[in-house]
XYZ file of C-alpha atoms in Angstrom:
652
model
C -18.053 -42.220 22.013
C -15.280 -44.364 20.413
C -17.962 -47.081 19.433
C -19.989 -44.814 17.841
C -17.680 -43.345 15.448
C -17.371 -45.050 11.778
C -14.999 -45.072 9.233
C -15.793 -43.079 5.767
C -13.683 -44.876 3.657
C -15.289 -48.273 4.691
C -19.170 -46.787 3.745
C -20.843 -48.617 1.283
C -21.151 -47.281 -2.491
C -17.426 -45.795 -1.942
C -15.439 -46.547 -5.233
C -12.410 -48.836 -4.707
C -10.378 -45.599 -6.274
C -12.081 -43.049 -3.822
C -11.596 -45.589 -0.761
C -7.737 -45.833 -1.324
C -7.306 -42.044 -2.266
C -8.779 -41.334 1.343
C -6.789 -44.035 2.934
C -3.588 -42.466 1.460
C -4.841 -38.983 2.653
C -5.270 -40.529 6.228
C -1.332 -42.085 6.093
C 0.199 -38.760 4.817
C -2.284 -36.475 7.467
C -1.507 -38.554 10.554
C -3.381 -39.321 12.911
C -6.027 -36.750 14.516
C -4.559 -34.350 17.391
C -6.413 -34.943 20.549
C -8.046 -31.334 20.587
C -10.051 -29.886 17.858
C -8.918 -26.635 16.559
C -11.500 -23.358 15.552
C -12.355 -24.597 11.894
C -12.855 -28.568 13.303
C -15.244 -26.894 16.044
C -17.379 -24.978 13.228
C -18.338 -27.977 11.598
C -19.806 -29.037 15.074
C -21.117 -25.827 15.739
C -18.770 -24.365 18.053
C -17.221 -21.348 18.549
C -13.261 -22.105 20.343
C -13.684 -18.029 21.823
C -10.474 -19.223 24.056
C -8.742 -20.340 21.126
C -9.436 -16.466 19.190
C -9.828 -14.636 21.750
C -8.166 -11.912 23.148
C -6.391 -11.700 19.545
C -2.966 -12.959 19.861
C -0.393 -10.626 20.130
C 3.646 -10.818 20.253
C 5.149 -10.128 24.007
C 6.390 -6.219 23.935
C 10.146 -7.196 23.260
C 9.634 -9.047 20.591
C 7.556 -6.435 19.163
C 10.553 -3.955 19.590
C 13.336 -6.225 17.919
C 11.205 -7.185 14.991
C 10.700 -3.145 14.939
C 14.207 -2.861 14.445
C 14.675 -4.698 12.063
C 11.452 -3.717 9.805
C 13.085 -0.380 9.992
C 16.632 -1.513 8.833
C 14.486 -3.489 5.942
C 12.041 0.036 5.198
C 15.625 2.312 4.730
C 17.072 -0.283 1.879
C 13.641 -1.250 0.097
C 13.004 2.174 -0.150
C 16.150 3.567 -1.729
C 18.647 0.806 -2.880
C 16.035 -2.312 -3.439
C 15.899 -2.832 -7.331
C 12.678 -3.975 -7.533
C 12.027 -3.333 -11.419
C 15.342 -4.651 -12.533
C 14.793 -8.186 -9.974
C 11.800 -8.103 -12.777
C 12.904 -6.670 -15.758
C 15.967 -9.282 -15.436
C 14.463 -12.154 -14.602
C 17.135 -12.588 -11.347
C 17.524 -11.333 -8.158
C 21.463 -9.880 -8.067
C 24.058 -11.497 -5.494
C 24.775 -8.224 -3.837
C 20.601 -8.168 -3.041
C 20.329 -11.397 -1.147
C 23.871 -10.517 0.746
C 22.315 -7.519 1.906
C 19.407 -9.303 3.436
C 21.721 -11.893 4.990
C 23.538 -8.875 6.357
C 20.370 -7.145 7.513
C 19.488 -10.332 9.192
C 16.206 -10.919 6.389
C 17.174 -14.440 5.705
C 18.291 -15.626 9.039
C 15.217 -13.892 11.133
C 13.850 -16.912 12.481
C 16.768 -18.946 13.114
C 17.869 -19.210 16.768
C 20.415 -17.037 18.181
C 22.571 -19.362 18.979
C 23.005 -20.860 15.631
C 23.396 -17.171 14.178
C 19.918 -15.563 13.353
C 18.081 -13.472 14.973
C 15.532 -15.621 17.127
C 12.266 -14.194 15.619
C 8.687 -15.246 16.464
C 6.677 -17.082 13.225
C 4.416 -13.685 13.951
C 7.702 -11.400 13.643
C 8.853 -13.528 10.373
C 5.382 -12.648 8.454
C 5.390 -8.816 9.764
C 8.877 -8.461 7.487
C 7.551 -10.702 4.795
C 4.496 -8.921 4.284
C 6.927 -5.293 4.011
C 9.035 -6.849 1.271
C 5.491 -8.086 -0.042
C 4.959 -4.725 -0.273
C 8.141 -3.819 -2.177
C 8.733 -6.849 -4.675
C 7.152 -10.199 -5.150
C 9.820 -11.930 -6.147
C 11.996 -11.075 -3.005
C 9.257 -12.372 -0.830
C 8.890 -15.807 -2.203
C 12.864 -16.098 -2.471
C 13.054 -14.783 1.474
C 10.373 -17.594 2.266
C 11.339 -20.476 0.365
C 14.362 -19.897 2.202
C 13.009 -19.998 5.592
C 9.705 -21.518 5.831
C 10.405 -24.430 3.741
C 14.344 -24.709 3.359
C 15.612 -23.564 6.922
C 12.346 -24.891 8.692
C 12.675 -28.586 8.183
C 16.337 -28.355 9.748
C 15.042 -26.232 12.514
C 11.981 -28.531 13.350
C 13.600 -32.229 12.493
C 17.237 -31.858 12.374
C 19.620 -33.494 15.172
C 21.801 -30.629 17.794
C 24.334 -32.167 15.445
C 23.276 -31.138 11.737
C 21.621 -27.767 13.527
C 25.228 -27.074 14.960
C 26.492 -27.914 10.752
C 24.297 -25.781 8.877
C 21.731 -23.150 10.516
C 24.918 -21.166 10.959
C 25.742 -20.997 7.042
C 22.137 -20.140 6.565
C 22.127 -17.718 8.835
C 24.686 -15.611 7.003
C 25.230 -16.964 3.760
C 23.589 -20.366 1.891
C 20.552 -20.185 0.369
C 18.721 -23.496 1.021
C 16.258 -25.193 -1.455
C 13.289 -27.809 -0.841
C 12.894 -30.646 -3.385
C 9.219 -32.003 -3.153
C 7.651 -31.137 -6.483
C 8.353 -33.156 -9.615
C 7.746 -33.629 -13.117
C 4.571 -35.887 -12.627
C 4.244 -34.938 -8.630
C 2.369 -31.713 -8.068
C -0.481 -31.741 -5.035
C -0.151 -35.223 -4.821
C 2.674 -34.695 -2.125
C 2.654 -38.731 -1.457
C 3.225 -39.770 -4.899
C 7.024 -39.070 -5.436
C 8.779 -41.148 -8.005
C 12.647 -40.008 -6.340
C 13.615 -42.974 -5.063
C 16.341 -43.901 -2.079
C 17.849 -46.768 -0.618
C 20.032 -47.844 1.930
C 23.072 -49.671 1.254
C 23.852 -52.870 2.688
C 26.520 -51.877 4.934
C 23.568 -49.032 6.312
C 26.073 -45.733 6.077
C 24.497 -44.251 2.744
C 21.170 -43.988 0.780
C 21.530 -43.919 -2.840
C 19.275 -41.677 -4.368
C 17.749 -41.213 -7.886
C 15.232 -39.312 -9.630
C 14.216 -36.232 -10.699
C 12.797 -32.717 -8.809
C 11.008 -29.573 -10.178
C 10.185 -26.010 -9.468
C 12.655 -26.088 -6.469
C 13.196 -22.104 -5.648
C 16.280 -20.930 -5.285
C 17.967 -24.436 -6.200
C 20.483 -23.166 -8.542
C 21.877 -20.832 -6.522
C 21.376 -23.160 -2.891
C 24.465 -24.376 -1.281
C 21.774 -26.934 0.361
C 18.663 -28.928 -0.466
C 16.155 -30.783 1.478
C 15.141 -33.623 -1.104
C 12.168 -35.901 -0.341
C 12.414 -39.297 -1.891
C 10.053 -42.965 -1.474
C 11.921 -45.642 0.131
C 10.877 -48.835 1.021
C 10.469 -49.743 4.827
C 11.230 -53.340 6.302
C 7.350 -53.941 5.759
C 7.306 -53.745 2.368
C 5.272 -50.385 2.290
C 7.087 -46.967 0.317
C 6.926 -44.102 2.524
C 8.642 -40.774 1.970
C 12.099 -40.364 3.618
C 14.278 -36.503 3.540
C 17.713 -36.409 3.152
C 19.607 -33.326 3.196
C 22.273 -33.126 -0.234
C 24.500 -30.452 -0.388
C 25.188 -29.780 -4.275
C 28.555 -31.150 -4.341
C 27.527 -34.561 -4.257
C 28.908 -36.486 -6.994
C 25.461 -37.606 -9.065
C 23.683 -34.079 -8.572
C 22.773 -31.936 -11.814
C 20.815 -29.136 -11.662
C 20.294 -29.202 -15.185
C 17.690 -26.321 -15.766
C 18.553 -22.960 -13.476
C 14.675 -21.432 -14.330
C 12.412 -20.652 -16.822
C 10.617 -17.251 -17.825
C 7.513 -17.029 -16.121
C 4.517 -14.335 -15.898
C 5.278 -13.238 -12.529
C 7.562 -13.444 -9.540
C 10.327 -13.558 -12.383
C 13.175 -12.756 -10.142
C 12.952 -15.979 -8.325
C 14.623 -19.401 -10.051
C 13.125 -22.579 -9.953
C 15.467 -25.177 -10.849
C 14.977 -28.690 -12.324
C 17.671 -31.587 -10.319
C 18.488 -34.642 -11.204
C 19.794 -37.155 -8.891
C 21.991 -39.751 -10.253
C 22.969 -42.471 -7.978
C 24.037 -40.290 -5.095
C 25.560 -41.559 -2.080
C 24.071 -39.745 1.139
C 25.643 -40.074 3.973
C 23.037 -41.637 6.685
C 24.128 -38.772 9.120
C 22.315 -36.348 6.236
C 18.531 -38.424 7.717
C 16.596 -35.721 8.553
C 13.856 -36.634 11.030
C 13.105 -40.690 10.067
C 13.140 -42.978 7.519
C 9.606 -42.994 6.185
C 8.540 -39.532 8.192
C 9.429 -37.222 5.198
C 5.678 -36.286 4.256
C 5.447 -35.323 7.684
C 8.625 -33.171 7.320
C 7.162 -31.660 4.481
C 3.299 -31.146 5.467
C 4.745 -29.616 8.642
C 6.701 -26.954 6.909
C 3.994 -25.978 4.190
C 2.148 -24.886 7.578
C 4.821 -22.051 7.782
C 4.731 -21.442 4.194
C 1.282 -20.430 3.736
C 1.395 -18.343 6.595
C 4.274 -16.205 4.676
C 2.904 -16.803 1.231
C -0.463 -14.814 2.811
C 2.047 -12.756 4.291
C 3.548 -11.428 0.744
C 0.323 -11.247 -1.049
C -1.060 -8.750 2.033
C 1.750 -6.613 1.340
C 1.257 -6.339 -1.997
C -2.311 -6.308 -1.719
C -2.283 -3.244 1.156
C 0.470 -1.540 -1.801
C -1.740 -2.016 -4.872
C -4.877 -0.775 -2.588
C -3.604 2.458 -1.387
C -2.038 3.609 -4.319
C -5.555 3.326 -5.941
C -7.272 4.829 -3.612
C -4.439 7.252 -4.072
C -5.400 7.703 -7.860
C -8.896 7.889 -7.385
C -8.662 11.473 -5.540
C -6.417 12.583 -8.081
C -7.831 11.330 -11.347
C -10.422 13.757 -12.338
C -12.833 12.600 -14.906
C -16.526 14.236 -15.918
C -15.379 16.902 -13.764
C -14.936 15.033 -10.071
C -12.820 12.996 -8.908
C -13.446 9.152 -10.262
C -13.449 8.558 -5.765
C -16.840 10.454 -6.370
C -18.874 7.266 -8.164
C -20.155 4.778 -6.036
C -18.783 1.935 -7.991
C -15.529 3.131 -7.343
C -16.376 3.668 -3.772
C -17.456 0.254 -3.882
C -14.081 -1.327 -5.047
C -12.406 0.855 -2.182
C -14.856 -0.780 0.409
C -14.163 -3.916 -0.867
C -10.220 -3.544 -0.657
C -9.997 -2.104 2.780
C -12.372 -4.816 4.016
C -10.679 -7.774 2.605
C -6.960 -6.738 3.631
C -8.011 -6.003 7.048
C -10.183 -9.199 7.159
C -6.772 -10.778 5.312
C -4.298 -8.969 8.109
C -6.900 -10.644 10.755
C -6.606 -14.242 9.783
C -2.870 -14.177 8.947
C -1.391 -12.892 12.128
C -4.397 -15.106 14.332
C -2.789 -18.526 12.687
C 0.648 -16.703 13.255
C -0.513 -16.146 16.824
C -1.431 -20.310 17.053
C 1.628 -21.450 15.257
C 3.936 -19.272 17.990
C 1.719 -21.047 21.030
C 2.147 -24.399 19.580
C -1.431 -25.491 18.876
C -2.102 -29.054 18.279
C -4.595 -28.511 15.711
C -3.735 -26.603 13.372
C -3.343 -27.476 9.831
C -6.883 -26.500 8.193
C -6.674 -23.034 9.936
C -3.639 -22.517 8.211
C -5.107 -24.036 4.628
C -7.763 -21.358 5.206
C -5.478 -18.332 5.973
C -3.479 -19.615 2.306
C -6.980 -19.875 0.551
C -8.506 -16.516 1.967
C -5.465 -14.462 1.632
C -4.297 -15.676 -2.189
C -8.268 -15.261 -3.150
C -9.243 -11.690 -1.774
C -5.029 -10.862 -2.381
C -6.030 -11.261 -6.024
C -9.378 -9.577 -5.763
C -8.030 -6.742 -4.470
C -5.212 -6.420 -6.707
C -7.835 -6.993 -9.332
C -10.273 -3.829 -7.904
C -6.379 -1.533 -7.918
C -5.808 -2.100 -11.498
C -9.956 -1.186 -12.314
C -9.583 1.641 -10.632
C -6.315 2.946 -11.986
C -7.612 2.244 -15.596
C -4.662 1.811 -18.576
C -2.385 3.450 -16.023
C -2.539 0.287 -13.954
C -1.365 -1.354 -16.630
C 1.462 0.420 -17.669
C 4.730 -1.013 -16.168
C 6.514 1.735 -14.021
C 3.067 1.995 -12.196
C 3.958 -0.880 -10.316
C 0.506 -1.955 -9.482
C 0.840 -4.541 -12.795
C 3.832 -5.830 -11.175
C 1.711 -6.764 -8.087
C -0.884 -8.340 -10.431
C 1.908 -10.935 -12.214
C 3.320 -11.253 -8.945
C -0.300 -11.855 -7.184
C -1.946 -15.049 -9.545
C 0.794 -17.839 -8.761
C -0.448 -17.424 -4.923
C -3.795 -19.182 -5.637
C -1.889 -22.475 -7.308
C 1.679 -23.116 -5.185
C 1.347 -24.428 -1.748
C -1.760 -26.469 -2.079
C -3.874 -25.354 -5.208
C -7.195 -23.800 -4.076
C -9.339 -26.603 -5.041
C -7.230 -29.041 -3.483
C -7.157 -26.367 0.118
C -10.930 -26.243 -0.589
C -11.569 -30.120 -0.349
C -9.105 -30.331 2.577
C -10.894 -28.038 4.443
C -14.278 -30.167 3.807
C -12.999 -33.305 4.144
C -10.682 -32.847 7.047
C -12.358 -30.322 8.641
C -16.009 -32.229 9.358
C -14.322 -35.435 8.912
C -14.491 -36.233 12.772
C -17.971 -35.205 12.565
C -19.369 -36.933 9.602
C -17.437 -40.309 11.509
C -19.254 -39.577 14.339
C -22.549 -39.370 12.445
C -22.014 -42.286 10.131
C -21.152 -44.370 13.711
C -24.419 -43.383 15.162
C -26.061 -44.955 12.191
C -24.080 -47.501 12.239
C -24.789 -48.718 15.588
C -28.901 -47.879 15.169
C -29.051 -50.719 12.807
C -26.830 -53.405 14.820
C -28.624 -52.187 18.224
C -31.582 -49.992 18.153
C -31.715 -49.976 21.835
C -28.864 -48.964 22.921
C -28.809 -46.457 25.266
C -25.269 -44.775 24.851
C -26.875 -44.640 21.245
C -30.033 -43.202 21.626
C -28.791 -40.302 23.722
C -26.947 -38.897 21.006
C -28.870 -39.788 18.305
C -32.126 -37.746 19.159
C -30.377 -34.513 18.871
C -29.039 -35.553 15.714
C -32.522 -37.033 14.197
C -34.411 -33.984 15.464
C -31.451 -32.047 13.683
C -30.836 -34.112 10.222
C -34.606 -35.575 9.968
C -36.754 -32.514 11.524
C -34.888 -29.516 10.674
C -34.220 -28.432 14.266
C -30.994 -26.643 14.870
C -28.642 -27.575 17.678
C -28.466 -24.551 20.000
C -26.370 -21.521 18.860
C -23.306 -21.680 20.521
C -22.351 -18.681 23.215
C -21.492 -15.227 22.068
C -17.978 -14.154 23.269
C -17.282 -11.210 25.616
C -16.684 -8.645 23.521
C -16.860 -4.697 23.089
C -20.105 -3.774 22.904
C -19.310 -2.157 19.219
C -19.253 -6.087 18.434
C -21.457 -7.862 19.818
C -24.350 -7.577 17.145
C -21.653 -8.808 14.556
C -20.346 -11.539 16.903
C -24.170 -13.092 17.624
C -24.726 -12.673 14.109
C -21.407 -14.758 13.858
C -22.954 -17.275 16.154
C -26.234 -17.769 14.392
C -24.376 -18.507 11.190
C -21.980 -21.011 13.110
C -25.296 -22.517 14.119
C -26.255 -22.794 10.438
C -23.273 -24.089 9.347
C -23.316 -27.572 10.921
C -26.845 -27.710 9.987
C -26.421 -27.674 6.263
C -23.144 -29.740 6.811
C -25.230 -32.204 8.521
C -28.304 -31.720 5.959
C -25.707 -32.017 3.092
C -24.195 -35.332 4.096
C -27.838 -36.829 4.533
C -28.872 -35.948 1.038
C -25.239 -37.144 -0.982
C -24.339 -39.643 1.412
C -21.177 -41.619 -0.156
C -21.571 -39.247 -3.349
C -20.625 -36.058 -1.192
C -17.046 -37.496 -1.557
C -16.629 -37.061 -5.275
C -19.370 -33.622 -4.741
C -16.509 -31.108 -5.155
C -19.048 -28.234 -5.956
C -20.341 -29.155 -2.529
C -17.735 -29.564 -0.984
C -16.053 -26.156 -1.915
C -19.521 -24.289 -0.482
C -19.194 -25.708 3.173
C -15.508 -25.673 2.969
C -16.158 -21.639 2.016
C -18.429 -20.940 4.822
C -16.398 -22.291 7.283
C -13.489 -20.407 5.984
C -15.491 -17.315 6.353
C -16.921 -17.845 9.427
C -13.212 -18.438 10.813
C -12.370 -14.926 9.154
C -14.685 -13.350 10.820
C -14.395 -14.512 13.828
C -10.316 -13.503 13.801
C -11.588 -10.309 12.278
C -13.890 -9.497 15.463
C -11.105 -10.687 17.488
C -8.442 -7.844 16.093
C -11.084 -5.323 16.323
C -11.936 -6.032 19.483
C -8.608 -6.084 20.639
C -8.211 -2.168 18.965
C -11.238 -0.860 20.163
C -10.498 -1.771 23.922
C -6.548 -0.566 23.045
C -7.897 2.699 22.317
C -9.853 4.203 25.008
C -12.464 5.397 22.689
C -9.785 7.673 21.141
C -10.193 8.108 17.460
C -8.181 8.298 14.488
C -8.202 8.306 10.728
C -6.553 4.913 11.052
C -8.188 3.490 13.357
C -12.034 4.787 11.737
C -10.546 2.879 8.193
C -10.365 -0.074 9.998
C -13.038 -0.065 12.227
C -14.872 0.577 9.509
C -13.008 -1.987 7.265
C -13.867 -4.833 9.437
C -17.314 -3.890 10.031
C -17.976 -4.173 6.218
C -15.799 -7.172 5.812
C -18.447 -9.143 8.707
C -21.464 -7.691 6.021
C -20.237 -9.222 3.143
C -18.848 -12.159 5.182
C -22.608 -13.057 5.802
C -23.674 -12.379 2.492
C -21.326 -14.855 0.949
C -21.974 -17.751 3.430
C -26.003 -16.723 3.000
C -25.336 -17.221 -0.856
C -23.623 -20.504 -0.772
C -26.306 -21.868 1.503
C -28.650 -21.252 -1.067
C -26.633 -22.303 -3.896
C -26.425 -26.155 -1.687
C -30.206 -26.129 -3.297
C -30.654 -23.919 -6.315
C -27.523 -24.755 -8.760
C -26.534 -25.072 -11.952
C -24.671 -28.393 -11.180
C -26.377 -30.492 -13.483
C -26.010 -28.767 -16.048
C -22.106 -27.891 -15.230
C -21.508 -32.026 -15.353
C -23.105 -31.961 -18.560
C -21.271 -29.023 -19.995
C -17.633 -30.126 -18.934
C -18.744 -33.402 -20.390
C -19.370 -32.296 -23.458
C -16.522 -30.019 -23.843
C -14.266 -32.909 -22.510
C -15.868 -35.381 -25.481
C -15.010 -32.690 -27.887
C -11.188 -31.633 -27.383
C -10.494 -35.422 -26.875
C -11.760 -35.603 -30.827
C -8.316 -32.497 -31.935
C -5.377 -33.741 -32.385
C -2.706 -33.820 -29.437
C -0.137 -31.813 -32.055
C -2.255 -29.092 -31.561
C -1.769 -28.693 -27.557
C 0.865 -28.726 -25.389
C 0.117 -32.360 -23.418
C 2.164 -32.811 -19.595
C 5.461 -33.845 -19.951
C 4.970 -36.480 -17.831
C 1.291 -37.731 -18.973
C 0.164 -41.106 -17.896
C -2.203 -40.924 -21.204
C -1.275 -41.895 -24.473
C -0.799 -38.867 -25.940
C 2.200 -38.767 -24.121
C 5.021 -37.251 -26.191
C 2.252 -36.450 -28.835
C 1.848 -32.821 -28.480
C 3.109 -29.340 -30.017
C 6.706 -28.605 -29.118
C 6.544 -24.986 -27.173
C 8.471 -22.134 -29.015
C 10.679 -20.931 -27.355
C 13.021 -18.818 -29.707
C 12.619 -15.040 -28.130
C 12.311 -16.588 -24.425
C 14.953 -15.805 -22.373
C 17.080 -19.023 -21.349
C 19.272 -19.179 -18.270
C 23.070 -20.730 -18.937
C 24.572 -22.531 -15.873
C 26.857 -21.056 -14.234
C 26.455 -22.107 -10.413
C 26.286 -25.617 -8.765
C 27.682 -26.942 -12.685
C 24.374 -25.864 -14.005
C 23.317 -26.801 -17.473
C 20.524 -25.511 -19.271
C 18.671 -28.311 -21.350
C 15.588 -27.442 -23.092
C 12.582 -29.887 -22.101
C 12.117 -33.343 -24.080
C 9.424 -34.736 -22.954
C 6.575 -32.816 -25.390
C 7.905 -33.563 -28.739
């Protein structure tokens, strides 16, 4: 069908601005894998049952060993982990992160022979989500380490820098990942660092400037990303490894106070004419974007992983509250609307457990296709992780809000999950666009070749079910319910008849915007929801069918929560994808575009002194706005890696 597939960038009525943004997004993606994974499939209206199910599980060894060490982890969390000072403080102490090097926490997935303990990307997230559970901050130190620092060495490195390093952080550097930068937040491709090689071809000299790099005051090694410029002519992202030694490095800003997670430190660098040595190449010159795409596959997985712990934390300990809090007589557990908020909790963690540990499951078999399954895990999980957290705090009432409860600890800690790693709107328009992208091709090519060649044959073969489809209303045939306990199979044709409905309005949707559907973000984010609940659900069958045939129709308090749990979860699942259906045709879109308009015309009228404007603002109020105040905020003095504290410049 190669002839019949068209290009989207290359339809007519696409803006010059919209056609190059999607031809960058096509150079930093890659090309497509040869095999479409579940979420691709959905937008064609299939169901991938061999790629969900039977749930994927960890062999019985590796079960055991991470075991092990979740219960060397539970003993030191639970009675030497200071979780309220890491916060209180702002800093997580030396002695805490060489205990987790020592416990093996910051070397688990590392392979044995370089000095870590060999676990499974499933086993990593298990011990993720218990320090989730335990402190925020800890988590996102523990992962930055490992799915971002340690990762891009493990996956790219040479036998050669592996033998150099993975050993050290193993047992006792902390590594750091330099993507982010002043003016460089989503936009991974648009780094300003720059490198070169030098004539004689043993060094890159690098420059520029990184941001919000965890850990990077305290790393003994960073994985920088930087543009260089190939022998085409063309800049393309290149990572070098620098070790903060090199003459020309400055971290010049250790962290700054933040709302939540405060025990981590994300450190500002500045690179100053450093000379890399050309051994320090990690992967190849202009293959840094996919160094770095590659790893943030890892990193969502563990960022759901921490916001599940916290979220399963902050859930029981409401529940816990609501049979003790007495009020009117009864316990506050009593009211429905309460009872509501509980439903909703235990059906969005399970449904949240579910969809981590299936992409877990893919990453550890080595899928090809798997980068908008793990987009949706990171959207789902930092969403219902903060709805959840949200429901704990309702329930427990002021008392959720008092400090030494904990559960407002797990609320600053939850709300950076929905912005780092891909903001949600960004993850939402990824999943649209790359998701059906093969599809819409497809269907733009069939068009495509009706006008050049109305009789061709190849042509008209597909093109009837399509026209009876797009033009006539008639849905493709619902795709075959899986084999699956017969407690499920209700839900899981139910799953099928939405999967059904799904390409339909994808299809109907793309008829009736046709180039506008690119810049149709509102409509976008609707499909781009569906299909991430329709994946849910499907993982969430999956795990329950997988316990129901594990427990030989024995019972337990347990195992009733989450029976019932995921049962509720597939309810409201259909619910949700039933109301964004109908909000594709009854909106208030119009009027939204008209709204942000207005409020746009009118703050462009104040004066910029009045705001705090982007330090690194392409607009010309660039250097124009109110300076932050920032006497009473607690500042960080260098005192590691020559670290210098400089208050920002830029905003004066």
């Amino acid at each position: 069908m190669a002839d019949l597939k068209s290009d989207i960038k290359d339809m007519k009525g696409v803006s010059e601005r919209d056609r190059q943004m999607i031809a960058e997004a096509e150079v930093l993606l890659g090309a497509e894998p040869l095999t479409m994974g579940p979420i691709k499939n959905l937008f064609w209206g299939n169901l991938r049952s061999d790629l969900i199910f039977p749930y994927p599980e960890p062999s019985a060894e590796e079960i055991s060993r991470c075991d092990q060490l979740l219960a060397a982890l539970d003993e030191y969390l639970r009675n030497e982990h200071p979780a309220v000072e890491i916060d209180q403080e702002q800093e997580i102490p030396e002695w805490v992160i060489k205990k987790l090097f020592d416990i093996g926490a910051l070397g688990m997935t590392i392979p044995v022979e370089h000095g870590g303990l060999g676990l499974s990307i499933t086993s990593y997230n298990r011990v993720l989500e218990r320090i989730g559970m335990y402190c925020g901050s800890s988590a996102v130190m523990v992962s930055a380490h490992q799915s971002i620092g340690c990762k891009a060495l493990m996956l790219f490195g040479t036998e050669q820098q592996k033998k150099d390093w993975l050993p050290h952080l193993a047992k006792d550097w902390l590594s750091a990942f330099c993507l982010s930068e002043p003016n460089v937040g989503c936009d991974a491709g648009g780094q300003e660092t720059h490198c070169e090689l030098t004539e004689d071809g043993e060094f890159y000299i690098l420059n520029g400037e990184k941001k919000w790099a965890t850990s990077g005051a305290m790393a003994d090694i960073f994985t920088v990303m930087a543009k260089q410029k190939m022998p085409d002519g063309k800049e393309k992202v290149t990572a070098l490894v620098c070790t903060p030694d090199m003459e020309g490095i400055d971290v010049f800003q250790k962290n700054r106070t933040k709302c939540g997670i405060r025990g981590t430190w994300q450190a500002r660098v500045r690179f100053t004419n450093v000379k890399v040595p050309k051994s320090h190449l990690l992967h190849k010159q202009g293959k840094g974007l996919h160094v770095a795409l590659s790893c943030l596959n890892y990193g969502r997985c563990t960022l759901s992983a921490g916001m599940l712990g916290g979220a399963k934390r902050a859930m029981d300990q409401a529940i816990k509250w609501s049979q003790t809090r007495h009020q009117f007589g009864r316990p506050i557990a009593d009211f429905e609307l309460v009872q509501l908020r509980i439903a909703r909790m235990a059906a969005l963690t399970y449904a949240m457990d579910a969809v981590l540990y299936a992409t877990t499951g893919f990453l550890d078999r080595n899928d090809d296709d798997i980068m908008v399954e793990t987009a949706a895990c990171k959207v789902f999980c930092s969403e219902m992780g903060w709805v959840v957290v949200n429901d704990a705090m309702q329930i427990m009432g002021g008392e959720g809000y008092m400090t030494e409860n904990e559960v407002e600890r797990i609320f600053r800690d939850s709300r950076i999950n929905t912005m780092v790693e891909g903001a949600n709107e960004v993850m939402q328009s990824f999943i649209f666009a790359y998701g059906g992208k093969q599809l819409a091709e497809h269907m733009l090519g069939v068009q495509d070749a009706a006008k050049k060649n109305p009789f061709n044959l190849q042509m008209i073969k597909v093109a009837i079910p399509l026209a009876l489809e797009v033009f006539l209303g008639i849905r493709r045939r619902m795709p075959d319910v899986p084999s699956v306990h017969p407690l499920l199979q209700g839900p899981a044709r139910r799953l099928c008849r939405m999967i059904q409905e799904h390409t339909f309005q994808f299809k109907q949707a793309s008829r009736k915007h046709e180039e506008k559907i690119i810049t149709r973000q509102a409509v976008q984010a609707r499909l781009a929801d569906n299909a991430m609940y329709l994946h849910v659900w499907a993982c969430t069958i999956s795990k329950l069918d997988a316990e129901l045939k594990a427990s030989g129709g024995s019972n337990g308090v347990e195992f009733d929560r989450n029976k019932a749990s995921a049962l509720h979860f597939m309810d409201m699942a259909e619910r949700q994808i039933e109301q964004n259906i109908r909000a594709l045709y009854e909106n208030a879109d119009d009027s939204m575009r008209k709204a942000s308009e207005a409020a746009l015309n009118h703050v462009a009228t104040l004066p910029d002194d009045l705001f705090i404007i982007p330090e690194r603002s392409p607009t010309e109020s660039l250097g124009k706005g109110r300076v932050p105040v920032q006497e009473g905020i607690k500042q960080f003095p260098g005192d590691h890696n020559n670290a210098t504290q400089e208050p920002e410049k830029s905003r004066a």
